[in-house]
Amino acid sequence: MGYKYIFGPVFSGRIGRSLGLDLLGKRICSMDCVYCEVGATEFLVSERRPYVSAAAILEELASWKQEGHLLPDVITLGGLGEPVLNSDLPEIIGGVKKLFPSLPVAVLTNATPMTDPEVRRELLEADIVLPSMDSLVASEFRAVNRPCKGIDPEDVAKALIEFRKEFKGKIFLEVLLSRGYNDSAENLSKMKAFCSELSPDRIDVVTLSRPGTLEVALPVDPGTLDLWKKALDAAPCTDRDCGSDEGAKGRNGSDTSVHVQDGDSAAFDRIQASLMRRPQTAQQLSKALEISFDGVMQVIEKLENSGKLTVRQAGDEIYYKFKPDG
């Protein structure tokens, strides 16, 4: 069946095969980052609401479980914006753990809602929290992340440090560098001190690899990226797509990819849902969704012919991006 709030699995170089849950349904976020891969923020807000109810998400997840899919490595709460803005977060985390007690629950966040102590308490129930922090220089933060009025990067950093003191799970911090926006020596110095105090389990310093909101958002050069990675003792990955490019494999290592037959609406729906959340290459879709490369290309061709995709090249890779509504 087609799902509205479940997408993927998507392959992540940080956490493996991740089944995504969209907690928002629309591009709702407390920031409007210049590099955002899902497009410009539609609703720039910091208010928490049940944008998608826990009941709706968990009902879909229960149906997905009944269909007998190969289990992912992790279930990730994410979506088209800032998932922690969903005030049903604790019910969603608890419901996921009840349905899949053996799988870790990860939460993606830009960390801005974590200045609220209640949000930090709710996130203590997650297994992995993946915050982003791109700049601690206020002017850079405003330029690259374009946050809601009143959000200060130093306050967000302090909130993360407070969270670290109580959280028993893992924190994977991401710093995304965009040329001329947040790659300054001042930011590097501040980030180095922050990372030392936060002591996350993993740090990823990456640059743009997929098309972002603004074409002026460009990757930094390899030398700058290497400098930052060494200074922050970051993981070896250089972009969000790092990892093996082998074909789809199950947990036992066997090939689990399936071919797409004409009229295969399930495969079409899964590929479309995945591309609505993030631009990807055909190879990435094939690997994560366990659909043959030829099958993925059949669906991509249909989506292109219907005018639903834009095609962008980043380096040697061709990325397919779902066109935002409007």
Short mmCIF file of C-alpha atoms in Angstrom, two decimals:
data_model
loop_
_atom_site.label_atom_id
_atom_site.label_comp_id
_atom_site.label_asym_id
_atom_site.label_seq_id
_atom_site.Cartn_x
_atom_site.Cartn_y
_atom_site.Cartn_z
CA MET A 1 0.00 0.00 0.00
CA GLY A 2 1.04 3.61 -0.43
CA TYR A 3 2.05 5.50 2.67
CA LYS A 4 1.73 9.17 3.48
CA TYR A 5 4.10 9.37 6.44
CA ILE A 6 6.52 6.46 5.91
CA PHE A 7 9.37 6.73 3.43
CA GLY A 8 12.38 4.65 2.51
CA PRO A 9 14.26 2.88 3.76
CA VAL A 10 16.93 5.43 2.86
CA PHE A 11 20.60 4.60 3.15
CA SER A 12 22.56 6.79 5.57
CA GLY A 13 26.32 6.76 5.92
CA ARG A 14 25.85 7.45 9.63
CA ILE A 15 23.15 5.02 10.71
CA GLY A 16 22.71 2.51 7.89
CA ARG A 17 19.36 1.59 6.33
CA SER A 18 16.86 3.96 7.87
CA LEU A 19 13.09 3.75 7.66
CA GLY A 20 11.87 7.33 7.83
CA LEU A 21 8.76 8.71 9.50
CA ASP A 22 7.55 12.13 8.39
CA LEU A 23 6.29 13.95 11.48
CA LEU A 24 5.22 17.07 9.61
CA GLY A 25 3.55 16.34 6.27
CA LYS A 26 4.64 19.74 4.94
CA ARG A 27 7.81 21.83 4.87
CA ILE A 28 7.42 23.14 8.42
CA CYS A 29 10.61 24.27 10.13
CA SER A 30 12.18 26.73 12.54
CA MET A 31 14.85 27.45 9.92
CA ASP A 32 15.02 27.96 6.15
CA CYS A 33 18.54 26.76 5.38
CA VAL A 34 20.08 27.82 2.09
CA TYR A 35 21.26 24.26 1.44
CA CYS A 36 18.07 22.39 2.43
CA GLU A 37 17.53 19.43 0.13
CA VAL A 38 13.72 19.36 0.47
CA GLY A 39 13.30 22.94 -0.77
CA ALA A 40 12.36 26.25 0.80
CA THR A 41 10.49 26.18 4.10
CA GLU A 42 6.76 26.76 3.59
CA PHE A 43 5.94 27.54 7.22
CA LEU A 44 8.75 29.18 9.19
CA VAL A 45 7.62 28.60 12.77
CA SER A 46 8.96 27.69 16.19
CA GLU A 47 5.58 26.71 17.68
CA ARG A 48 5.07 23.04 18.53
CA ARG A 49 1.84 21.40 17.45
CA PRO A 50 0.65 17.88 16.54
CA TYR A 51 1.27 18.62 12.85
CA VAL A 52 0.73 14.90 12.15
CA SER A 53 -0.95 12.91 14.90
CA ALA A 54 0.86 10.06 16.59
CA ALA A 55 -2.16 7.87 15.81
CA ALA A 56 -1.86 8.49 12.05
CA ILE A 57 1.86 7.73 11.97
CA LEU A 58 1.67 4.64 14.17
CA GLU A 59 -1.28 3.24 12.22
CA GLU A 60 0.79 3.36 9.04
CA LEU A 61 3.81 1.87 10.78
CA ALA A 62 1.72 -1.03 12.09
CA SER A 63 0.49 -1.71 8.55
CA TRP A 64 4.07 -1.57 7.24
CA LYS A 65 5.09 -4.11 9.86
CA GLN A 66 2.28 -6.47 8.87
CA GLU A 67 3.48 -6.44 5.26
CA GLY A 68 6.63 -8.28 6.33
CA HIS A 69 9.31 -5.99 4.91
CA LEU A 70 12.99 -6.59 5.59
CA LEU A 71 13.73 -4.72 8.81
CA PRO A 72 15.86 -1.58 8.57
CA ASP A 73 18.79 -0.86 10.87
CA VAL A 74 16.99 2.04 12.51
CA ILE A 75 13.70 3.94 12.45
CA THR A 76 14.27 7.67 12.07
CA LEU A 77 11.90 10.47 12.98
CA GLY A 78 12.36 13.14 10.34
CA GLY A 79 10.42 14.58 7.46
CA LEU A 80 10.20 17.75 5.44
CA GLY A 81 11.30 20.13 8.20
CA GLU A 82 12.02 20.07 11.94
CA PRO A 83 10.39 16.89 13.33
CA VAL A 84 10.78 17.89 16.98
CA LEU A 85 8.21 20.64 16.37
CA ASN A 86 5.61 17.86 16.45
CA SER A 87 4.22 17.97 19.99
CA ASP A 88 3.19 14.30 19.72
CA LEU A 89 6.89 13.38 19.75
CA PRO A 90 6.84 11.37 23.02
CA GLU A 91 3.82 9.33 21.92
CA ILE A 92 5.47 8.63 18.57
CA ILE A 93 8.77 7.51 20.11
CA GLY A 94 6.93 5.28 22.57
CA GLY A 95 4.71 3.80 19.87
CA VAL A 96 7.63 3.01 17.58
CA LYS A 97 9.45 1.25 20.41
CA LYS A 98 6.35 -0.81 21.18
CA LEU A 99 5.99 -1.91 17.54
CA PHE A 100 9.72 -2.55 17.00
CA PRO A 101 11.35 -3.13 20.40
CA SER A 102 14.56 -4.45 18.83
CA LEU A 103 15.20 -1.41 16.63
CA PRO A 104 16.82 1.86 17.76
CA VAL A 105 14.84 5.07 17.32
CA ALA A 106 16.77 8.01 15.89
CA VAL A 107 15.64 11.64 15.78
CA LEU A 108 16.92 14.19 13.30
CA THR A 109 16.86 17.77 14.56
CA ASN A 110 18.30 21.20 13.89
CA ALA A 111 18.43 21.41 17.71
CA THR A 112 16.65 24.78 17.95
CA PRO A 113 13.61 23.37 19.86
CA MET A 114 15.99 21.90 22.45
CA THR A 115 16.26 25.23 24.23
CA ASP A 116 12.95 24.12 25.78
CA PRO A 117 13.66 21.81 28.78
CA GLU A 118 10.49 19.81 28.04
CA VAL A 119 11.78 18.98 24.55
CA ARG A 120 15.06 17.79 26.04
CA ARG A 121 13.14 15.54 28.44
CA GLU A 122 11.15 14.05 25.57
CA LEU A 123 14.28 13.32 23.54
CA LEU A 124 15.80 11.34 26.42
CA GLU A 125 13.60 8.43 25.25
CA ALA A 126 15.34 8.24 21.85
CA ASP A 127 18.31 5.97 21.21
CA ILE A 128 20.16 8.25 18.79
CA VAL A 129 19.80 12.01 18.41
CA LEU A 130 21.32 13.58 15.31
CA PRO A 131 21.53 17.36 15.80
CA SER A 132 22.99 19.79 13.31
CA MET A 133 24.99 22.88 14.18
CA ASP A 134 26.43 24.81 11.26
CA SER A 135 27.71 28.00 12.85
CA LEU A 136 28.19 29.56 16.26
CA VAL A 137 28.88 32.95 14.70
CA ALA A 138 25.55 34.77 14.91
CA SER A 139 25.83 36.52 11.54
CA GLU A 140 26.77 33.29 9.77
CA PHE A 141 24.01 31.38 11.54
CA ARG A 142 21.45 33.90 10.29
CA ALA A 143 22.86 33.77 6.75
CA VAL A 144 23.14 30.01 6.28
CA ASN A 145 20.27 28.75 8.47
CA ARG A 146 17.85 31.71 8.22
CA PRO A 147 16.10 30.89 11.52
CA CYS A 148 12.92 32.18 13.10
CA LYS A 149 13.35 35.50 14.85
CA GLY A 150 14.81 35.20 18.32
CA ILE A 151 16.80 31.98 17.85
CA ASP A 152 20.41 32.39 18.97
CA PRO A 153 23.09 29.79 18.16
CA GLU A 154 24.78 30.13 21.55
CA ASP A 155 21.49 29.28 23.29
CA VAL A 156 21.11 26.21 21.09
CA ALA A 157 24.67 25.11 21.85
CA LYS A 158 24.08 25.46 25.60
CA ALA A 159 20.88 23.42 25.31
CA LEU A 160 22.74 20.60 23.55
CA ILE A 161 25.38 20.56 26.27
CA GLU A 162 22.68 20.36 28.95
CA PHE A 163 21.05 17.49 27.05
CA ARG A 164 24.34 15.63 26.82
CA LYS A 165 24.60 15.57 30.63
CA GLU A 166 21.45 13.43 30.94
CA PHE A 167 21.14 11.55 27.66
CA LYS A 168 22.17 7.88 27.82
CA GLY A 169 21.99 7.30 24.08
CA LYS A 170 24.24 8.41 21.25
CA ILE A 171 24.65 11.89 19.81
CA PHE A 172 25.80 12.19 16.20
CA LEU A 173 26.55 15.85 15.46
CA GLU A 174 26.57 17.15 11.89
CA VAL A 175 28.22 20.34 10.64
CA LEU A 176 27.42 21.21 7.04
CA LEU A 177 29.76 23.68 5.38
CA SER A 178 28.70 25.98 2.56
CA ARG A 179 31.32 28.06 0.79
CA GLY A 180 31.41 31.66 1.98
CA TYR A 181 28.61 31.14 4.49
CA ASN A 182 30.02 29.33 7.52
CA ASP A 183 33.55 28.18 6.66
CA SER A 184 35.33 31.01 8.51
CA ALA A 185 38.24 30.64 10.92
CA GLU A 186 36.10 32.26 13.64
CA ASN A 187 33.42 29.61 13.29
CA LEU A 188 35.97 26.81 13.28
CA SER A 189 37.45 28.09 16.54
CA LYS A 190 34.03 28.32 18.20
CA MET A 191 32.94 24.93 16.89
CA LYS A 192 36.12 23.28 18.13
CA ALA A 193 35.49 24.52 21.68
CA PHE A 194 31.81 23.52 21.47
CA CYS A 195 32.55 19.99 20.23
CA SER A 196 35.11 19.52 22.96
CA GLU A 197 32.54 20.38 25.63
CA LEU A 198 29.64 18.48 24.01
CA SER A 199 31.71 15.35 23.40
CA PRO A 200 29.32 13.75 20.90
CA ASP A 201 29.70 10.09 20.00
CA ARG A 202 30.33 11.02 16.39
CA ILE A 203 30.98 14.22 14.45
CA ASP A 204 30.36 14.53 10.73
CA VAL A 205 31.72 17.53 8.87
CA VAL A 206 30.17 17.48 5.43
CA THR A 207 29.53 19.74 2.50
CA LEU A 208 26.81 19.93 -0.11
CA SER A 209 26.43 16.83 -2.25
CA ARG A 210 22.78 17.20 -3.28
CA PRO A 211 20.92 20.17 -4.75
CA GLY A 212 19.86 22.69 -2.11
CA THR A 213 17.26 25.45 -1.82
CA LEU A 214 19.49 28.13 -3.34
CA GLU A 215 21.87 27.60 -6.24
CA VAL A 216 24.32 30.01 -4.58
CA ALA A 217 24.81 27.45 -1.81
CA LEU A 218 27.99 25.71 -2.93
CA PRO A 219 30.30 23.05 -1.47
CA VAL A 220 33.58 24.03 0.13
CA ASP A 221 36.83 22.93 -1.48
CA PRO A 222 38.46 19.65 -0.37
CA GLY A 223 41.24 21.47 1.49
CA THR A 224 38.80 23.42 3.65
CA LEU A 225 36.76 20.32 4.35
CA ASP A 226 39.86 18.37 5.36
CA LEU A 227 41.00 21.20 7.66
CA TRP A 228 37.67 21.20 9.50
CA LYS A 229 37.49 17.44 9.75
CA LYS A 230 40.92 17.23 11.33
CA ALA A 231 40.24 20.12 13.70
CA LEU A 232 36.98 18.59 14.94
CA ASP A 233 38.19 14.97 14.85
CA ALA A 234 35.33 14.13 12.51
CA ALA A 235 34.35 10.82 10.94
CA PRO A 236 35.87 10.03 7.52
CA CYS A 237 32.69 10.68 5.51
CA THR A 238 32.69 13.85 3.39
CA ASP A 239 29.00 14.08 2.52
CA ARG A 240 25.64 12.76 3.65
CA ASP A 241 25.71 9.99 1.06
CA CYS A 242 29.01 8.41 2.07
CA GLY A 243 29.11 4.69 2.46
CA SER A 244 29.10 1.61 0.30
CA ASP A 245 27.59 1.87 -3.17
CA GLU A 246 26.94 -1.84 -3.46
CA GLY A 247 23.51 -3.05 -4.52
CA ALA A 248 20.70 -3.77 -2.13
CA LYS A 249 21.62 -6.39 0.46
CA GLY A 250 19.65 -7.93 3.27
CA ARG A 251 21.02 -8.32 6.77
CA ASN A 252 22.42 -11.73 5.84
CA GLY A 253 24.28 -10.22 2.88
CA SER A 254 22.05 -11.75 0.22
CA ASP A 255 20.78 -9.75 -2.72
CA THR A 256 17.20 -8.70 -1.96
CA SER A 257 16.50 -6.32 -4.84
CA VAL A 258 13.26 -6.84 -6.73
CA HIS A 259 12.30 -6.01 -10.27
CA VAL A 260 9.50 -3.66 -11.17
CA GLN A 261 6.71 -4.99 -13.35
CA ASP A 262 4.58 -2.74 -15.52
CA GLY A 263 1.86 -1.24 -13.35
CA ASP A 264 3.72 -1.95 -10.10
CA SER A 265 2.09 0.83 -8.09
CA ALA A 266 3.75 -0.17 -4.81
CA ALA A 267 7.27 0.40 -6.17
CA PHE A 268 6.13 3.63 -7.84
CA ASP A 269 4.67 4.92 -4.57
CA ARG A 270 7.78 4.02 -2.55
CA ILE A 271 10.17 5.73 -4.96
CA GLN A 272 7.98 8.82 -5.24
CA ALA A 273 7.62 9.06 -1.44
CA SER A 274 11.37 8.77 -0.98
CA LEU A 275 12.17 11.46 -3.55
CA MET A 276 9.63 13.80 -1.96
CA ARG A 277 11.81 13.82 1.18
CA ARG A 278 15.29 14.13 -0.33
CA PRO A 279 17.04 14.24 -3.72
CA GLN A 280 18.75 10.95 -4.54
CA THR A 281 20.54 9.14 -7.32
CA ALA A 282 19.03 6.10 -8.97
CA GLN A 283 21.72 3.93 -7.37
CA GLN A 284 20.88 5.23 -3.88
CA LEU A 285 17.19 4.52 -4.42
CA SER A 286 17.95 1.02 -5.68
CA LYS A 287 20.13 0.21 -2.70
CA ALA A 288 17.88 1.63 -0.01
CA LEU A 289 14.53 0.44 -1.36
CA GLU A 290 15.77 -2.96 -2.56
CA ILE A 291 14.44 -2.34 -6.06
CA SER A 292 16.50 -3.21 -9.12
CA PHE A 293 18.32 -0.33 -10.80
CA ASP A 294 16.35 -0.88 -14.01
CA GLY A 295 13.13 -0.84 -12.02
CA VAL A 296 14.08 2.46 -10.38
CA MET A 297 14.88 3.98 -13.77
CA GLN A 298 11.47 2.89 -15.10
CA VAL A 299 9.76 4.81 -12.31
CA ILE A 300 12.06 7.82 -12.68
CA GLU A 301 11.25 7.97 -16.40
CA LYS A 302 7.53 8.00 -15.63
CA LEU A 303 7.97 10.75 -13.04
CA GLU A 304 10.09 12.81 -15.43
CA ASN A 305 7.56 12.42 -18.24
CA SER A 306 4.81 13.63 -15.93
CA GLY A 307 6.85 16.71 -15.04
CA LYS A 308 7.26 15.80 -11.37
CA LEU A 309 11.06 15.71 -11.22
CA THR A 310 13.95 18.06 -11.72
CA VAL A 311 17.37 16.66 -12.59
CA ARG A 312 20.53 18.18 -11.18
CA GLN A 313 24.14 17.12 -11.47
CA ALA A 314 26.42 17.34 -8.42
CA GLY A 315 29.95 16.30 -9.29
CA ASP A 316 29.73 13.05 -11.21
CA GLU A 317 26.34 12.12 -9.79
CA ILE A 318 22.88 12.78 -11.23
CA TYR A 319 20.28 13.59 -8.57
CA TYR A 320 16.54 13.42 -9.01
CA LYS A 321 14.52 15.90 -6.98
CA PHE A 322 10.76 15.99 -6.56
CA LYS A 323 9.29 19.33 -7.57
CA PRO A 324 7.71 21.13 -4.60
CA ASP A 325 4.06 22.02 -4.94
CA GLY A 326 3.38 25.59 -5.93
#
